CSV table of C-alpha atoms and ligand atoms in Angstrom, one decimal:
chain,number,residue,atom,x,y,z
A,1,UNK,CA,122.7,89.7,65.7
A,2,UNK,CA,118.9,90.5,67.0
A,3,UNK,CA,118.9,94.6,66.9
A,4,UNK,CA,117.1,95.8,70.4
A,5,UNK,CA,115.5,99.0,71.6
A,6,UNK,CA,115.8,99.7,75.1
A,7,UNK,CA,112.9,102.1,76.4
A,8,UNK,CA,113.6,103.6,79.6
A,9,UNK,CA,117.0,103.4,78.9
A,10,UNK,CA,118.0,106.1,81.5
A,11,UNK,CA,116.9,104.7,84.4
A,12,UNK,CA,118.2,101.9,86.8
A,13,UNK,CA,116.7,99.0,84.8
A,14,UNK,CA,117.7,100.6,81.5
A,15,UNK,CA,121.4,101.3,82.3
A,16,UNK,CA,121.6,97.0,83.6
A,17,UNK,CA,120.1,96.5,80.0
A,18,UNK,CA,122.3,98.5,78.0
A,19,UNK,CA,125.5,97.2,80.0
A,20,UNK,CA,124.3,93.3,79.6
A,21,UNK,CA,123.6,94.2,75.7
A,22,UNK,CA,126.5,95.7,74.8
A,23,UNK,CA,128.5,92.6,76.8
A,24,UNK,CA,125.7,90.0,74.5
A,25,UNK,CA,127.4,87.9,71.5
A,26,UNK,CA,124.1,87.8,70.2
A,27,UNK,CA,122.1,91.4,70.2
A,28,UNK,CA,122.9,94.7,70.1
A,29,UNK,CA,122.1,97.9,71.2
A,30,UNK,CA,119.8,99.5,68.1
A,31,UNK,CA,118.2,102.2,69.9
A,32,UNK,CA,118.2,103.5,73.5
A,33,UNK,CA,114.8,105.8,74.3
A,34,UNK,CA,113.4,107.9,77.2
A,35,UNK,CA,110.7,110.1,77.6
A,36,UNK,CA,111.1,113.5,75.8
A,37,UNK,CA,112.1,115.2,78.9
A,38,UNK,CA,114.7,113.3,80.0
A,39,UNK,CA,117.8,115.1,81.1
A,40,UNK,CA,120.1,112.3,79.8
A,41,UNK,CA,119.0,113.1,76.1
A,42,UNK,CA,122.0,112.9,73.7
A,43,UNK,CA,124.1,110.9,76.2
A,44,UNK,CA,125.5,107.9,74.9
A,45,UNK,CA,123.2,105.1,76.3
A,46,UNK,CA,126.6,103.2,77.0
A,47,UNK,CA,128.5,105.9,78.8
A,48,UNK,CA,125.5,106.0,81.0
A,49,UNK,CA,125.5,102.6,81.9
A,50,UNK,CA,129.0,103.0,82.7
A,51,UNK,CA,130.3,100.8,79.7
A,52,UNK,CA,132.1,101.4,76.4
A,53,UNK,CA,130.3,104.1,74.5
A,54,UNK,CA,127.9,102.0,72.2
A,55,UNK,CA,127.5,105.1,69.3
A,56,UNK,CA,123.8,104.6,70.2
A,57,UNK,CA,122.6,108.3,71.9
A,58,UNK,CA,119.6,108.1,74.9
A,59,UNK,CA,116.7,109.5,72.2
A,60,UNK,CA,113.1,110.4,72.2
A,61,UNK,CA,112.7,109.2,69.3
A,62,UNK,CA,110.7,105.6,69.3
A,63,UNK,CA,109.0,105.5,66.2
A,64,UNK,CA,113.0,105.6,64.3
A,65,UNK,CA,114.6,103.5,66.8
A,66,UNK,CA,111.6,100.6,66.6
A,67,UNK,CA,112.1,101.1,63.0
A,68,UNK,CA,115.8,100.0,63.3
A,69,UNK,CA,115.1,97.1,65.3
A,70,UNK,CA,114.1,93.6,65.7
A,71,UNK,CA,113.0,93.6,69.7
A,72,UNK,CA,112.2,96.3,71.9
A,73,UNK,CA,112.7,95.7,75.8
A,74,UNK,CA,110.3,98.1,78.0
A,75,UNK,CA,111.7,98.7,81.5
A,76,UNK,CA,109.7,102.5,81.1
A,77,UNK,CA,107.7,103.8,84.0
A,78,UNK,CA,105.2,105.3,81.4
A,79,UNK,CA,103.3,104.8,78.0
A,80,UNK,CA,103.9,101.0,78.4
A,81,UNK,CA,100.7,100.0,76.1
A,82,UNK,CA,101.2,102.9,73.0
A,83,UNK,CA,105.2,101.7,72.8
A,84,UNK,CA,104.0,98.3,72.2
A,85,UNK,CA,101.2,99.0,69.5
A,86,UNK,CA,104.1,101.0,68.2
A,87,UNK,CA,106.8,98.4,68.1
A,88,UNK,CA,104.3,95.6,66.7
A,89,UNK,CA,103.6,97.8,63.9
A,90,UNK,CA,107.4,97.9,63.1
A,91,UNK,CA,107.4,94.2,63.6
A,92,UNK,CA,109.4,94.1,66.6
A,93,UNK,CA,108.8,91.5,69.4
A,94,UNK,CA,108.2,93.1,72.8
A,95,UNK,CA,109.9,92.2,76.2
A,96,UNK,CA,108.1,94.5,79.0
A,97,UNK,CA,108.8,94.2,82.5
A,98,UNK,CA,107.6,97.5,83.7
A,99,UNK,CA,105.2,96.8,86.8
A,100,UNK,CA,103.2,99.6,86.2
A,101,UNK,CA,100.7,97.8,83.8
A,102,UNK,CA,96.7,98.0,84.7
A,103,UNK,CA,94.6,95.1,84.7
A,104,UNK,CA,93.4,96.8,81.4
A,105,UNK,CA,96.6,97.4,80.1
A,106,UNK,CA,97.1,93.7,80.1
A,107,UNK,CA,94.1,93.5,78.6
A,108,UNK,CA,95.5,95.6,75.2
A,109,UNK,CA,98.6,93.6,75.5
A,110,UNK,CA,96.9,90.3,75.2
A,111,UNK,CA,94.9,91.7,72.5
A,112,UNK,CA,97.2,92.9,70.4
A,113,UNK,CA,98.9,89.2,70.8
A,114,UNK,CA,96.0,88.0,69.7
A,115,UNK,CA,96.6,90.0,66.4
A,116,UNK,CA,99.9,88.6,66.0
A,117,UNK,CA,102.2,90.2,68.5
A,118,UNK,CA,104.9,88.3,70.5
A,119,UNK,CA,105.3,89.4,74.2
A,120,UNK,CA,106.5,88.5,77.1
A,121,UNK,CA,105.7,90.2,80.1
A,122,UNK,CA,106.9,89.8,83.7
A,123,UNK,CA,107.2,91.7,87.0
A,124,UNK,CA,110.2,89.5,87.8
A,125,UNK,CA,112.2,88.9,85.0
A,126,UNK,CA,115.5,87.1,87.3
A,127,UNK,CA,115.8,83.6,85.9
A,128,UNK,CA,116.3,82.2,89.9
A,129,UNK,CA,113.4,83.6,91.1
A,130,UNK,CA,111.3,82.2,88.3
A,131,UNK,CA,113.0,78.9,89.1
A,132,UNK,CA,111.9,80.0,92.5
A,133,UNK,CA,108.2,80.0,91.9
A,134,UNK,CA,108.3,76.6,90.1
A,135,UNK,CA,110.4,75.1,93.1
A,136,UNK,CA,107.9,76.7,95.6
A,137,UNK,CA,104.5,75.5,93.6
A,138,UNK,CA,106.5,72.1,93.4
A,139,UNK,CA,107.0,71.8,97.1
A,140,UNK,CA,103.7,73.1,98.5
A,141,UNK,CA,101.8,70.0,95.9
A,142,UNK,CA,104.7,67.0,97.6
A,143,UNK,CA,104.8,68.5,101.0
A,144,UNK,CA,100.9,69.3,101.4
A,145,UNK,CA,99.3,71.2,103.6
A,146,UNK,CA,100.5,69.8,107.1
A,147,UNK,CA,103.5,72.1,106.1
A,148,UNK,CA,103.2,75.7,107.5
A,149,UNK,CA,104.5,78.1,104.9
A,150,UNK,CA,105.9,81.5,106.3
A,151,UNK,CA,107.6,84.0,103.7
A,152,UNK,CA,109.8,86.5,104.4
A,153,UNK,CA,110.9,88.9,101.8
A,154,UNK,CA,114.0,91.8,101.9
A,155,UNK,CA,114.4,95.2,99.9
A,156,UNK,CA,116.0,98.1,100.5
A,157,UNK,CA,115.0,101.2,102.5
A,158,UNK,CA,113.9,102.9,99.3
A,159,UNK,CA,110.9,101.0,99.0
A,160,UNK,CA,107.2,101.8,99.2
A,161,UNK,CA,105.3,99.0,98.8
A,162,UNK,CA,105.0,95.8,100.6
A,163,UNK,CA,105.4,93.1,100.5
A,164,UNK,CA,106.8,93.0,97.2
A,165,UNK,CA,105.2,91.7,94.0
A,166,UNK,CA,107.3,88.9,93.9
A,167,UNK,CA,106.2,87.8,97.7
A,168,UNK,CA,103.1,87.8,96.3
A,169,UNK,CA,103.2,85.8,93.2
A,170,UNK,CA,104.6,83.4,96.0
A,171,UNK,CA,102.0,83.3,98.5
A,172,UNK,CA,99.5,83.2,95.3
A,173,UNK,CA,101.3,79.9,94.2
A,174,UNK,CA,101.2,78.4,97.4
A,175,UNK,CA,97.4,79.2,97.6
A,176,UNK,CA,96.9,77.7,93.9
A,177,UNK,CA,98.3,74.3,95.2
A,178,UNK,CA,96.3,74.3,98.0
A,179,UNK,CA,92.5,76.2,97.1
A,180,UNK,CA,93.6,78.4,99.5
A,181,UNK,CA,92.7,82.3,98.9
A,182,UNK,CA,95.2,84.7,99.0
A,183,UNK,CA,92.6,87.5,100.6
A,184,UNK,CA,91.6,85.7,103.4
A,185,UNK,CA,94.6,83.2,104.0
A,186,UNK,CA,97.1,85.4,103.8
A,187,UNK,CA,98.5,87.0,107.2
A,188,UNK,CA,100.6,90.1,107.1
A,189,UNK,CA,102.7,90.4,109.7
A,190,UNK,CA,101.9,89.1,113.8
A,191,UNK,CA,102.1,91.6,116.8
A,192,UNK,CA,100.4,91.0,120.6
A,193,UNK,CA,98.4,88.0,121.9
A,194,UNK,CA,97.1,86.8,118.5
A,195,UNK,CA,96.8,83.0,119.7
A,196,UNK,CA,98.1,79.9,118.1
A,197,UNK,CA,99.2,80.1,114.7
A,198,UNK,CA,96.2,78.6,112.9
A,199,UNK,CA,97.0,75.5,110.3
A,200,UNK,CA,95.4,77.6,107.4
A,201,UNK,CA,97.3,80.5,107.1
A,202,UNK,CA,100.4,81.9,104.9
A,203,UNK,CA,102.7,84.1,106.9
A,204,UNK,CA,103.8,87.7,105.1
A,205,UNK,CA,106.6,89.4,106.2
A,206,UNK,CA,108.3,92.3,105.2
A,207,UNK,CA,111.9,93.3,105.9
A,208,UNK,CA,113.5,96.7,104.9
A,209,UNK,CA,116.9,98.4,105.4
A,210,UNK,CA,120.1,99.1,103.7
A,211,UNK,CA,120.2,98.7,99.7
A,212,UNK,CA,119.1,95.2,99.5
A,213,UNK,CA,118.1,94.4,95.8
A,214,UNK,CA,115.4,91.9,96.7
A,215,UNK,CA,115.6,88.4,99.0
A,216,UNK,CA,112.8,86.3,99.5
A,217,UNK,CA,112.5,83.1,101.7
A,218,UNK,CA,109.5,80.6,101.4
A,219,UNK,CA,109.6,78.5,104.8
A,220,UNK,CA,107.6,74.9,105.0
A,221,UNK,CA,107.5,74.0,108.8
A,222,UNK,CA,106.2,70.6,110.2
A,223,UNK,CA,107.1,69.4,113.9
A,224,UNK,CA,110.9,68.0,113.3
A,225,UNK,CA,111.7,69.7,110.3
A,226,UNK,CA,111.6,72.8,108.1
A,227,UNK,CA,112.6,73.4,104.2
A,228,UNK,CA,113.6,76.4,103.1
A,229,UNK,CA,113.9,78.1,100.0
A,230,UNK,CA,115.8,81.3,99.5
A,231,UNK,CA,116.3,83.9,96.8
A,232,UNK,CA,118.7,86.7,97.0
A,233,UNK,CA,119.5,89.1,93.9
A,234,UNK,CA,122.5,91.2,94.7
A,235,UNK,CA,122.6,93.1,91.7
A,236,UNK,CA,119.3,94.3,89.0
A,237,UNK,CA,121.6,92.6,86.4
A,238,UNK,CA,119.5,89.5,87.4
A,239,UNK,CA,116.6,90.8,86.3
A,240,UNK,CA,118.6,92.0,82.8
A,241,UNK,CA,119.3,88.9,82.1
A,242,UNK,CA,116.2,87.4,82.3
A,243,UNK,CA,114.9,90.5,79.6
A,244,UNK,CA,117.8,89.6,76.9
A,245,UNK,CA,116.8,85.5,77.6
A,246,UNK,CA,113.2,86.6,76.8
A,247,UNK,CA,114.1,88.4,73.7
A,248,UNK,CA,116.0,85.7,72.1
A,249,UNK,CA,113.2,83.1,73.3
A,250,UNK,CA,110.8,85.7,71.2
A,251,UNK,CA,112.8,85.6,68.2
A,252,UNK,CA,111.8,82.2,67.4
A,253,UNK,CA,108.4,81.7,69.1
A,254,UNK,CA,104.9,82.3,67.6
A,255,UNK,CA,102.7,85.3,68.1
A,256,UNK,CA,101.5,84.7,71.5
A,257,UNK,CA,101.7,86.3,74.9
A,258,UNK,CA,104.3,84.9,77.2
A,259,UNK,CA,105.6,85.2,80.6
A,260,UNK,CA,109.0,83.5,82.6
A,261,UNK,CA,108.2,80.3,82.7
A,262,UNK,CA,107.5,80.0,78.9
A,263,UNK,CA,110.4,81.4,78.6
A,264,UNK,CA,112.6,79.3,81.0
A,265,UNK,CA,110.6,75.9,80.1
A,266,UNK,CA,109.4,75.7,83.4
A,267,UNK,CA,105.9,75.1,82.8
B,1,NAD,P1,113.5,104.3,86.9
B,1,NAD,O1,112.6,105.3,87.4
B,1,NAD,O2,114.9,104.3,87.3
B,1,NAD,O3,113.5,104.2,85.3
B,1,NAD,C1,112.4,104.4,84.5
B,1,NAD,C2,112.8,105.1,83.3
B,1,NAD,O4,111.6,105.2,82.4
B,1,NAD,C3,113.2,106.6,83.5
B,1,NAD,O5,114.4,106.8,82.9
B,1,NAD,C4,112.1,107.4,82.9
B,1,NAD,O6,112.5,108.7,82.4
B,1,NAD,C5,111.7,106.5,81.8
B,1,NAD,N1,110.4,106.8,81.2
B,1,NAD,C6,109.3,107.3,81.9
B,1,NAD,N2,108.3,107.5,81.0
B,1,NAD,C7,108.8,107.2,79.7
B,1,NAD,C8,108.2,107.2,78.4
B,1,NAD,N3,107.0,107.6,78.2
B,1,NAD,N4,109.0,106.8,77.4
B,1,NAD,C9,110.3,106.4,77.6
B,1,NAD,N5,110.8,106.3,78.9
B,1,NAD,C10,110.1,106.7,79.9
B,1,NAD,O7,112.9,102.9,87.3
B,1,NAD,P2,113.5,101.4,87.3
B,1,NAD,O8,114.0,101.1,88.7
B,1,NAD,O9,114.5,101.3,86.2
B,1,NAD,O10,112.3,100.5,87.1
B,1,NAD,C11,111.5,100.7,85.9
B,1,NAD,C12,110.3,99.7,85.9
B,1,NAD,O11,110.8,98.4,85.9
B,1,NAD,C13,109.4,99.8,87.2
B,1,NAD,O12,108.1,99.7,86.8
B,1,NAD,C14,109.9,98.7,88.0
B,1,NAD,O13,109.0,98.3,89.0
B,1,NAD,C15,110.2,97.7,87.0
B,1,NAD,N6,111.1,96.6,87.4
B,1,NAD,C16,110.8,95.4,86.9
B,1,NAD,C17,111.7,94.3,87.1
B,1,NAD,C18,111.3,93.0,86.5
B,1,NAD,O14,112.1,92.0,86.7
B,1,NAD,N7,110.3,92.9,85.7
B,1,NAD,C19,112.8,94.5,87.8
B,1,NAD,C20,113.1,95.8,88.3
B,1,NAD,C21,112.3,96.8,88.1
């Protein structure tokens, strides 16, 4: 059984990672942490998810839990970077899908992969929408650019930011196919007398309302026919999965830096 530390175990993402470890036939739950402030401290981590207590209490404590442990998943909003120097000293392989990473902090992360760390990092750890970006990049290279690509993306009313990272990542595939640029080909939104739709352009748009977890449609339209390729996570167990798929992947791969695809085979 691969022993795994959950950090940021109290929050949303931690709670959908505790639940789908403690239901694995193949990991278990070594160590649950938050930060040190956390009012959850001393809870059991499985209580909190709303599953069968796992003995395993929410802790501060990293340095003992990465010590007991063969992977650490970090789903933390904070302290990202020192956790993984931390679990790589312990020997741990490190699953992080925190989107709060600088372009510096990935910078760390790939040099400390370079020194013999396994990682995978991935703002969108749901196995379908990773499918998702390999179906999209393989329809924008057969279809070509005739095909007028809109993307609509879904989330609930909690949000801030838009469109979503993963809406991105899509319109930035479609671009790489095409040596398009996501700056200047990319238009968010349409309102007034704006003219034809131009051939060169991406459509954004960006939906909110209710408690959606996160939809996202890619739309290739030619006179006489359109494809479309849809996304919808009901639940941020999606995204769990994906984690515990990456930390068994790690367990046998060499020290590298990984993302989805590597993980999935999709590359
Ligand atoms: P959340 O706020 O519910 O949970 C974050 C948790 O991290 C909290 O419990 C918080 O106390 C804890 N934390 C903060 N600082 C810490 C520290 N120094 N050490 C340990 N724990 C610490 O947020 P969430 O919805 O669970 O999302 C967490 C992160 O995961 C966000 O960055 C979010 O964007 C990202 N996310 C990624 C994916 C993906 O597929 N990669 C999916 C969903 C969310």
């Amino acid at each position: 059984m691969l022993k795994v530390c959950v950090v940021g175990a109290a929050g949303r993402m931690g709670r959908h990672l505790v639940s789908n470890i403690s239901s694995s036939e193949v990991m278990t739950l070594s160590g649950a942490v938050d930060r040190n402030d956390s009012p959850f401290l001393g809870q059991d981590a499985g209580a909190l998810a709303g599953v069968a207590p796992t003995g395993v209490g929410i802790s501060a404590d990293l340095d003992f839990a990465l010590a007991h442990s063969d992977a650490m998943i970090n789903f933390a909003t904070a302290n990202v970077v020192d956790s993984a120097r931390l679990a790589m000293k312990y020997g741990c392989s490190i699953v992080i899908g925190s989107t709060i990473l600088t372009a510096e902090e990935q910078d760390e992360l790939k040099e400390l992969a370079t020194n013999g760390a396994r990682i995978v990092v991935a703002k969108n750890m749901s196995v379908g929408v990773n499918l998702l970006f390999k179906l999209v990049g393989e329809a924008a290279k057969a279809l070509g650019e005739d095909y007028e690509v809109e993307i609509v993306e879904m989330h609930h009313d909690q949000k801030i930011d838009a469109p979503s990272g993963t809406a991105v990542r899509l319109a930035e595939i479609v671009c790489e196919g095409r040596k398009w640029s996501y700056a200047n080909d990319v238009k968010h939104g349409r309102c007034g007398v704006i003219g034809k739709r131009p051939k060169r352009e991406i459509g954004m748009h960006s939906l909110r309302g209710g408690d959606v977890v996160g939809d996202h449609t890619v739309i290739f339209a030619i006179n006489g026919e359109r494809i479309e390729l849809t996304h919808k996570a009901a639940s941020r167990d999606s995204f769990a999965r994906g984690a515990l798929r990456a930390v068994e992947f790690l367990a046998d791969a060499a020290p590298g830096m990984y993302d989805m695809q590597d993980v999935l085979k999709l590359k």
